[in-house]
Amino acid sequence: MPPTETPLRELTAGIASEQVAPAGITAVAAAAAMGTALCEMCCIHTIEAQRATRTLEDLGEPVDQSDCDPTHASDHSLEAVRSRLETQRETLLTLADRDAALVSELFAGEAAPSAETRRQAARIPLAVIEAAVEVLADAPLAIERGRPGVAADARTGALLVEAGLRASAATVRSNLEGDDTDAATELLDRLAAAERRAAAVDLDGIG
């Protein structure tokens, strides 16, 4: 059964076992997907609150706006963010499953992995990083415009995603250490570009 279809208690027991997989990047990608889901949840709750507010206004009912300011953002902007977050959540879950399968295939034997094997293993965490960067690009809008009751959840989610990015970057560098091939250089260039984008997001200054 793929890791993402495994009950959480069973999945964590499988990680904490003698099996080679699921391992680090499967755990990281799954955690980043959960973080993404928190940002997505913030958008969904805020959109629904805004719709409810406008419905009451249309009916001429008094509106308590203490938990939702309809001027914060349109449904359409948050809906676009929500849609992108959903896409990245699914991407991260797919990568979690792919990593478990790849680790089982490449590292189950006794022999030390070759440089090519390690390059293959670096590609999935790099893809996790690139998905995480897309989430972090949208997270500030969810945090800034989200309802007060769920904006904190979006911040928590963004921090989970950021941690996943950093852990994945460490894995990429570990797998490519000492590899001076053009293929490794290309992967490291992609990593550097993704990290530059992520560095432009100031989560501490939001909210």
XYZ file of N, CA and C in Angstrom:
621
model
N 0.851 -1.192 0.000
C 0.000 0.000 0.000
C 0.891 1.248 0.000
N 0.601 2.232 -0.857
C 1.407 3.459 -0.863
C 1.357 4.144 0.500
N 2.442 4.789 0.888
C 2.468 5.435 2.209
C 1.310 6.396 2.448
N 0.923 7.154 1.412
C -0.117 8.160 1.623
C -1.507 7.551 1.760
N -1.633 6.255 1.508
C -2.907 5.568 1.717
C -2.877 4.719 2.981
N -1.790 4.818 3.723
C -1.596 4.041 4.944
C -2.048 4.861 6.150
N -2.791 4.261 7.090
C -3.156 5.006 8.302
C -1.918 5.592 8.978
N -2.077 6.762 9.560
C -0.935 7.504 10.088
C -0.155 6.706 11.126
N -0.835 6.033 12.020
C -0.145 5.260 13.055
C 0.700 4.158 12.422
N 0.139 3.501 11.418
C 0.866 2.435 10.720
C 2.032 3.004 9.912
N 1.816 4.155 9.293
C 2.883 4.784 8.508
C 4.074 5.135 9.396
N 3.809 5.757 10.529
C 4.917 6.142 11.408
C 5.621 4.915 11.981
N 4.878 3.849 12.228
C 5.514 2.611 12.689
C 6.405 2.031 11.597
N 5.976 2.158 10.346
C 6.788 1.677 9.234
C 8.067 2.469 9.066
N 7.981 3.769 9.319
C 9.188 4.601 9.256
C 10.144 4.202 10.377
N 9.601 3.992 11.568
C 10.416 3.615 12.734
C 10.602 2.106 12.769
N 11.208 1.563 11.717
C 11.380 0.117 11.604
C 12.680 -0.194 10.884
N 12.938 -1.478 10.654
C 14.145 -1.904 9.950
C 14.011 -1.775 8.437
N 12.844 -1.413 7.958
C 12.648 -1.238 6.515
C 13.469 -0.050 6.018
N 13.882 -0.116 4.743
C 14.595 1.039 4.177
C 13.626 2.137 3.766
N 12.381 1.771 3.561
C 11.362 2.753 3.165
C 10.039 2.390 3.828
N 9.212 3.398 4.102
C 9.395 4.829 3.839
C 10.456 5.435 4.756
N 11.068 6.500 4.240
C 12.152 7.132 4.986
C 11.996 8.647 4.963
N 13.141 9.347 4.966
C 13.146 10.786 5.214
C 12.278 11.619 4.308
N 12.452 11.489 3.004
C 11.731 12.386 2.100
C 10.259 12.029 2.009
N 9.920 10.763 2.190
C 8.497 10.419 2.270
C 7.860 11.143 3.453
N 8.541 11.112 4.602
C 8.018 11.804 5.784
C 7.953 13.305 5.556
N 8.996 13.849 4.948
C 9.050 15.291 4.698
C 7.940 15.721 3.746
N 7.772 14.999 2.652
C 6.757 15.370 1.661
C 5.354 15.260 2.249
N 5.122 14.220 3.054
C 3.810 14.068 3.685
C 3.543 15.204 4.669
N 4.561 15.572 5.448
C 4.395 16.682 6.393
C 4.163 17.995 5.658
N 4.886 18.199 4.551
C 4.690 19.420 3.765
C 3.297 19.449 3.145
N 2.791 18.280 2.758
C 1.426 18.218 2.230
C 0.417 18.599 3.309
N 0.656 18.175 4.542
C -0.224 18.572 5.646
C -0.148 20.077 5.878
N 1.054 20.618 5.816
C 1.195 22.062 5.955
C 0.462 22.809 4.865
N 0.559 22.295 3.646
C -0.158 22.901 2.522
C -1.657 22.841 2.754
N -2.119 21.715 3.278
C -3.547 21.560 3.558
C -4.033 22.590 4.574
N -3.197 22.942 5.540
C -3.585 23.965 6.513
C -3.751 25.328 5.847
N -2.850 25.655 4.933
C -2.998 26.914 4.186
C -4.262 26.881 3.332
N -4.502 25.738 2.725
C -5.692 25.561 1.886
C -6.962 25.693 2.723
N -6.955 25.085 3.910
C -8.098 25.177 4.814
C -8.408 26.623 5.160
N -7.370 27.409 5.404
C -7.556 28.825 5.726
C -8.295 29.536 4.599
N -7.892 29.263 3.370
C -8.565 29.878 2.220
C -10.030 29.461 2.160
N -10.287 28.172 2.333
C -11.650 27.648 2.220
C -12.561 28.276 3.272
N -12.109 28.298 4.522
C -12.938 28.867 5.592
C -13.186 30.358 5.365
N -12.181 31.054 4.888
C -12.326 32.494 4.658
C -13.278 32.768 3.508
N -13.148 32.019 2.434
C -14.045 32.181 1.283
C -15.490 31.940 1.702
N -15.720 30.868 2.463
C -17.086 30.552 2.883
C -17.639 31.626 3.810
N -16.807 32.171 4.688
C -17.260 33.241 5.584
C -17.614 34.495 4.805
N -16.828 34.803 3.786
C -17.112 35.978 2.961
C -18.428 35.806 2.208
N -18.655 34.607 1.706
C -19.909 34.348 0.985
C -21.106 34.469 1.918
N -20.956 33.930 3.128
C -22.046 34.020 4.097
C -22.320 35.467 4.469
N -21.275 36.259 4.606
C -21.434 37.674 4.937
C -22.198 38.401 3.846
N -21.823 38.157 2.600
C -22.506 38.841 1.497
C -23.954 38.393 1.368
N -24.210 37.115 1.675
C -25.586 36.628 1.625
C -26.444 37.353 2.653
N -25.927 37.512 3.860
C -26.665 38.231 4.899
C -26.882 39.687 4.512
N -25.866 40.293 3.914
C -26.004 41.688 3.484
C -27.080 41.815 2.413
N -27.111 40.859 1.491
C -28.114 40.883 0.427
C -29.522 40.745 0.990
N -29.632 40.020 2.108
C -30.938 39.825 2.735
C -31.295 40.962 3.684
N -30.376 41.912 3.831
C -30.621 43.031 4.728
C -30.488 42.681 6.187
N -29.795 41.565 6.482
C -29.615 41.141 7.868
C -28.389 41.835 8.471
N -28.400 42.062 9.787
C -27.197 42.600 10.438
C -26.059 41.594 10.354
N -24.854 42.089 10.153
C -23.700 41.215 9.947
C -22.667 41.458 11.026
N -22.239 40.386 11.683
C -21.119 40.464 12.623
C -19.838 40.216 11.840
N -19.041 41.276 11.645
C -17.834 41.153 10.833
C -16.579 40.980 11.685
N -16.762 40.619 12.942
C -15.594 40.485 13.817
C -14.671 39.364 13.378
N -15.217 38.373 12.674
C -14.406 37.226 12.268
C -14.184 37.169 10.773
N -14.675 38.160 10.053
C -14.485 38.147 8.604
C -14.713 39.527 8.035
N -13.699 40.081 7.461
C -13.812 41.369 6.793
C -13.941 41.123 5.301
N -15.121 41.345 4.721
C -15.309 41.034 3.309
C -14.482 41.908 2.392
N -13.881 42.971 2.906
C -13.035 43.808 2.048
C -11.612 43.274 1.960
N -11.288 42.247 2.752
C -9.920 41.716 2.742
C -9.507 41.239 1.359
N -10.346 40.442 0.734
C -9.985 39.884 -0.573
C -11.235 39.367 -1.250
N -11.193 39.271 -2.545
C -12.310 38.680 -3.272
C -12.228 37.173 -3.173
N -13.386 36.514 -3.350
C -13.387 35.053 -3.419
C -12.423 34.586 -4.491
N -12.381 35.335 -5.588
C -11.645 34.859 -6.755
C -10.151 34.790 -6.475
N -9.591 35.766 -5.788
C -8.157 35.720 -5.521
C -7.822 34.594 -4.547
N -8.593 34.455 -3.491
C -8.344 33.366 -2.552
C -8.676 32.020 -3.170
N -9.678 31.987 -4.038
C -10.019 30.730 -4.707
C -8.884 30.277 -5.612
N -8.244 31.228 -6.281
C -7.096 30.880 -7.126
C -5.955 30.336 -6.275
N -5.715 30.971 -5.132
C -4.681 30.481 -4.217
C -5.041 29.086 -3.724
N -6.293 28.903 -3.323
C -6.730 27.590 -2.840
C -6.513 26.513 -3.892
N -6.841 26.842 -5.144
C -6.679 25.869 -6.224
C -5.209 25.502 -6.429
N -4.346 26.508 -6.389
C -2.915 26.222 -6.549
C -2.387 25.394 -5.379
N -2.841 25.707 -4.180
C -2.413 24.940 -3.014
C -2.863 23.488 -3.117
N -4.075 23.283 -3.593
C -4.563 21.912 -3.768
C -3.670 21.142 -4.741
N -3.292 21.798 -5.830
C -2.411 21.159 -6.810
C -1.085 20.764 -6.178
N -0.499 21.663 -5.401
C 0.789 21.366 -4.781
C 0.653 20.307 -3.684
N -0.467 20.302 -2.990
C -0.693 19.250 -1.978
C -0.693 17.877 -2.636
N -1.405 17.763 -3.762
C -1.434 16.489 -4.479
C -0.051 16.130 -5.010
N 0.686 17.126 -5.488
C 2.048 16.880 -5.967
C 2.921 16.331 -4.850
N 2.848 16.940 -3.681
C 3.669 16.502 -2.548
C 3.309 15.085 -2.110
N 2.037 14.753 -2.124
C 1.634 13.392 -1.760
C 2.148 12.381 -2.779
N 2.078 12.745 -4.053
C 2.615 11.865 -5.096
C 4.112 11.657 -4.907
N 4.823 12.723 -4.581
C 6.265 12.622 -4.364
C 6.586 11.768 -3.140
N 5.754 11.833 -2.114
C 5.959 10.984 -0.935
C 5.911 9.513 -1.319
N 4.933 9.149 -2.135
C 4.819 7.759 -2.583
C 5.971 7.372 -3.501
N 6.345 8.270 -4.401
C 7.437 7.969 -5.328
C 8.756 7.771 -4.588
N 8.976 8.576 -3.565
C 10.223 8.436 -2.819
C 10.292 7.086 -2.132
N 9.203 6.654 -1.535
C 9.203 5.350 -0.866
C 9.497 4.233 -1.859
N 8.885 4.317 -3.041
C 9.118 3.292 -4.061
C 10.561 3.322 -4.545
N 11.093 4.524 -4.757
C 12.461 4.647 -5.270
C 13.483 4.177 -4.243
N 13.293 4.554 -2.997
C 14.222 4.127 -1.948
C 14.216 2.607 -1.822
N 13.034 2.007 -1.889
C 12.947 0.545 -1.829
C 13.699 -0.093 -2.983
N 13.582 0.512 -4.157
C 14.225 -0.042 -5.350
C 15.735 0.149 -5.329
N 16.191 1.325 -4.918
C 17.603 1.672 -5.067
C 18.474 1.291 -3.882
N 17.899 1.271 -2.692
C 18.736 1.148 -1.498
C 18.477 -0.117 -0.684
N 17.692 -1.029 -1.220
C 17.387 -2.246 -0.463
C 18.549 -3.234 -0.452
N 19.472 -3.127 -1.410
C 20.591 -4.059 -1.495
C 21.699 -3.750 -0.505
N 22.682 -4.613 -0.498
C 23.809 -4.468 0.420
C 24.868 -3.506 -0.111
N 24.978 -3.405 -1.440
C 26.048 -2.602 -2.034
C 25.820 -1.116 -1.779
N 26.931 -0.384 -1.677
C 26.836 1.068 -1.524
C 26.260 1.667 -2.800
N 25.373 2.648 -2.684
C 24.752 3.223 -3.884
C 25.777 3.938 -4.753
N 25.604 3.815 -6.060
C 26.481 4.496 -7.005
C 26.135 5.978 -7.069
N 27.013 6.749 -7.732
C 26.750 8.178 -7.899
C 25.465 8.399 -8.685
N 25.221 7.569 -9.689
C 23.991 7.712 -10.476
C 22.767 7.423 -9.614
N 22.867 6.400 -8.774
C 21.763 6.086 -7.864
C 21.481 7.261 -6.934
N 22.539 7.874 -6.431
C 22.363 9.005 -5.523
C 21.782 10.215 -6.254
N 22.152 10.385 -7.522
C 21.543 11.477 -8.306
C 20.058 11.225 -8.500
N 19.702 9.969 -8.785
C 18.282 9.639 -8.903
C 17.553 9.956 -7.605
N 18.190 9.615 -6.495
C 17.562 9.847 -5.195
C 17.458 11.326 -4.864
N 18.293 12.160 -5.489
C 18.242 13.606 -5.229
C 17.106 14.288 -5.970
N 16.614 13.667 -7.019
C 15.618 14.350 -7.859
C 14.273 14.505 -7.157
N 13.898 13.521 -6.351
C 12.596 13.635 -5.677
C 12.614 14.719 -4.597
N 13.593 14.760 -3.702
C 13.597 15.883 -2.752
C 13.709 17.239 -3.433
N 14.377 17.286 -4.583
C 14.434 18.550 -5.316
C 13.044 18.939 -5.807
N 12.282 17.957 -6.270
C 10.905 18.238 -6.688
C 10.048 18.658 -5.499
N 10.306 18.071 -4.326
C 9.603 18.492 -3.106
C 9.902 19.959 -2.814
N 11.162 20.339 -2.947
C 11.560 21.734 -2.718
C 10.824 22.665 -3.667
N 10.773 22.308 -4.929
C 10.137 23.180 -5.922
C 8.641 23.304 -5.674
N 8.000 22.222 -5.215
C 6.585 22.316 -4.842
C 6.419 23.174 -3.592
N 7.316 23.001 -2.632
C 7.247 23.786 -1.394
C 7.399 25.274 -1.667
N 8.262 25.621 -2.602
C 8.446 27.034 -2.957
C 7.143 27.623 -3.483
N 6.421 26.858 -4.287
C 5.139 27.345 -4.811
C 4.146 27.569 -3.677
N 4.139 26.671 -2.706
C 3.251 26.848 -1.548
C 3.636 28.100 -0.766
N 4.931 28.272 -0.521
C 5.384 29.435 0.246
C 5.114 30.742 -0.485
N 5.056 30.697 -1.802
C 4.735 31.907 -2.560
C 3.292 32.340 -2.324
N 2.404 31.368 -2.057
C 0.988 31.676 -1.841
C 0.618 31.813 -0.367
N 1.419 31.231 0.508
C 1.070 31.221 1.933
C 0.862 32.613 2.526
N 1.681 33.614 2.179
C 1.467 34.937 2.785
C 0.075 35.506 2.532
N -0.464 35.278 1.342
C -1.798 35.802 1.059
C -2.835 35.109 1.939
N -2.700 33.789 2.094
C -3.635 33.067 2.961
C -3.536 33.566 4.397
N -2.311 33.805 4.864
C -2.113 34.264 6.243
C -2.643 35.679 6.436
N -2.341 36.563 5.502
C -2.714 37.972 5.645
C -4.211 38.191 5.489
N -4.846 37.434 4.603
C -6.252 37.671 4.293
C -7.194 36.658 4.930
N -6.632 35.681 5.608
C -7.470 34.661 6.215
C -8.222 35.165 7.432
N -9.313 34.499 7.754
C -10.049 34.803 8.982
C -9.120 34.641 10.178
N -9.303 35.469 11.199
C -8.427 35.368 12.372
C -8.382 33.965 12.970
N -9.503 33.269 12.928
C -9.548 31.938 13.534
C -8.737 30.886 12.818
N -8.408 31.115 11.549
C -7.680 30.101 10.780
C -6.359 30.608 10.209
N -6.113 31.912 10.278
C -4.848 32.443 9.764
C -3.657 31.845 10.510
N -3.825 31.598 11.811
C -2.739 30.987 12.583
C -2.443 29.576 12.091
N -3.478 28.876 11.638
C -3.266 27.538 11.087
C -2.476 27.610 9.786
N -2.767 28.622 8.985
C -2.021 28.804 7.742
C -0.557 29.102 8.030
N -0.302 29.900 9.050
C 1.090 30.184 9.425
C 1.785 28.890 9.864
N 1.101 28.100 10.684
C 1.657 26.809 11.095
C 1.967 25.946 9.879
N 1.028 25.930 8.935
C 1.238 25.148 7.723
C 2.436 25.621 6.933
N 2.573 26.932 6.800
C 3.705 27.482 6.048
C 5.028 27.129 6.710
N 5.055 27.141 8.033
C 6.287 26.779 8.742
C 6.619 25.303 8.550
N 5.602 24.457 8.495
C 5.828 23.042 8.192
C 6.426 22.876 6.799
N 5.868 23.602 5.850
C 6.364 23.524 4.475
C 7.796 24.035 4.397
N 8.064 25.134 5.092
C 9.419 25.688 5.101
C 10.408 24.682 5.692
N 10.016 24.011 6.762
C 10.886 22.993 7.357
C 11.124 21.849 6.379
N 10.074 21.468 5.648
C 10.228 20.421 4.644
C 11.191 20.813 3.552
N 11.137 22.077 3.165
C 12.061 22.575 2.145
C 13.501 22.469 2.640
N 13.741 22.889 3.852
C 15.106 22.873 4.386
C 15.619 21.442 4.537
N 14.761 20.548 5.002
C 15.169 19.150 5.152
C 15.468 18.521 3.797
N 14.643 18.841 2.811
C 14.861 18.300 1.468
C 16.155 18.827 0.869
N 16.446 20.105 1.110
C 17.689 20.686 0.593
C 18.903 19.974 1.183
N 18.839 19.658 2.468
C 19.945 18.935 3.098
C 20.116 17.558 2.473
N 19.010 16.913 2.132
C 19.076 15.592 1.508
C 19.671 15.670 0.112
N 19.253 16.667 -0.655
C 19.813 16.840 -2.002
C 21.323 17.021 -1.919
N 21.765 17.885 -1.048
C 23.210 18.150 -0.933
C 23.966 16.901 -0.465
N 23.367 16.154 0.434
C 24.005 14.933 0.912
C 24.156 13.919 -0.217
N 23.114 13.776 -1.014
C 23.158 12.804 -2.107
C 24.138 13.199 -3.202
N 24.367 14.486 -3.361
C 25.234 14.958 -4.448
C 26.643 15.310 -3.979
N 26.919 15.092 -2.718
C 28.235 15.441 -2.188
C 29.343 14.688 -2.933
N 30.328 15.422 -3.399
C 31.450 14.818 -4.100
C 31.184 14.475 -5.549
N 29.987 14.751 -6.039
C 29.622 14.448 -7.431
C 29.863 15.703 -8.268
N 30.869 15.647 -9.138
C 31.206 16.828 -9.940
C 30.764 16.700 -11.391
N 29.789 15.826 -11.638
C 29.282 15.668 -12.997
C 28.391 16.845 -13.378
N 28.191 17.009 -14.677
C 27.296 18.065 -15.155
C 25.878 17.848 -14.644
N 25.465 16.583 -14.563
C 24.112 16.282 -14.088
C 23.925 16.746 -12.647
N 24.930 16.521 -11.818
C 24.846 16.958 -10.423
C 24.854 18.474 -10.326
N 25.681 19.111 -11.144
C 25.738 20.577 -11.145
C 24.393 21.171 -11.534
N 23.737 20.564 -12.509
C 22.414 21.050 -12.928
C 21.408 20.940 -11.786
N 21.443 19.821 -11.064
C 20.533 19.649 -9.932
C 20.818 20.672 -8.832
N 22.083 20.927 -8.574
C 22.442 21.916 -7.552
C 22.062 23.329 -7.976
N 22.138 23.608 -9.263
C 21.699 24.919 -9.762
C 20.195 25.090 -9.553
N 19.433 24.029 -9.804
C 17.986 24.086 -9.564
C 17.704 24.302 -8.083
N 18.472 23.636 -7.247
C 18.308 23.806 -5.803
C 18.570 25.249 -5.396
N 19.646 25.827 -5.898
C 19.987 27.206 -5.545
C 18.903 28.176 -5.996
N 18.355 27.956 -7.185
C 17.295 28.833 -7.692
C 16.053 28.745 -6.810
N 15.698 27.528 -6.398
C 14.527 27.354 -5.538
C 14.749 28.000 -4.176
N 15.941 27.862 -3.640
C 16.227 28.461 -2.331
C 16.202 29.984 -2.396
N 16.618 30.541 -3.513
C 16.545 32.008 -3.656
C 15.099 32.471 -3.635
N 14.233 31.752 -4.312
C 12.809 32.113 -4.302
C 12.232 31.996 -2.895
N 12.581 30.921 -2.212
C 12.049 30.719 -0.861
C 12.544 31.796 0.094
N 13.779 32.227 -0.083
C 14.359 33.240 0.807
C 13.647 34.577 0.692
N 12.967 34.797 -0.426
C 12.259 36.064 -0.626
C 10.958 36.130 0.171
N 10.516 34.990 0.720
C 9.281 34.951 1.506
C 9.628 35.156 2.977
N 9.106 36.224 3.563
C 9.378 36.548 4.968
C 8.169 36.164 5.812
N 8.155 34.933 6.285
C 7.019 34.478 7.082
C 6.962 35.185 8.431
N 8.109 35.575 8.969
C 8.130 36.242 10.276
C 7.474 37.619 10.229
N 7.492 38.238 9.060
C 6.946 39.586 8.955
C 5.488 39.637 8.563
N 4.840 38.477 8.517
C 3.446 38.416 8.068
C 2.517 38.354 9.268
N 1.431 39.107 9.175
C 0.383 39.011 10.173
C 0.663 39.780 11.449
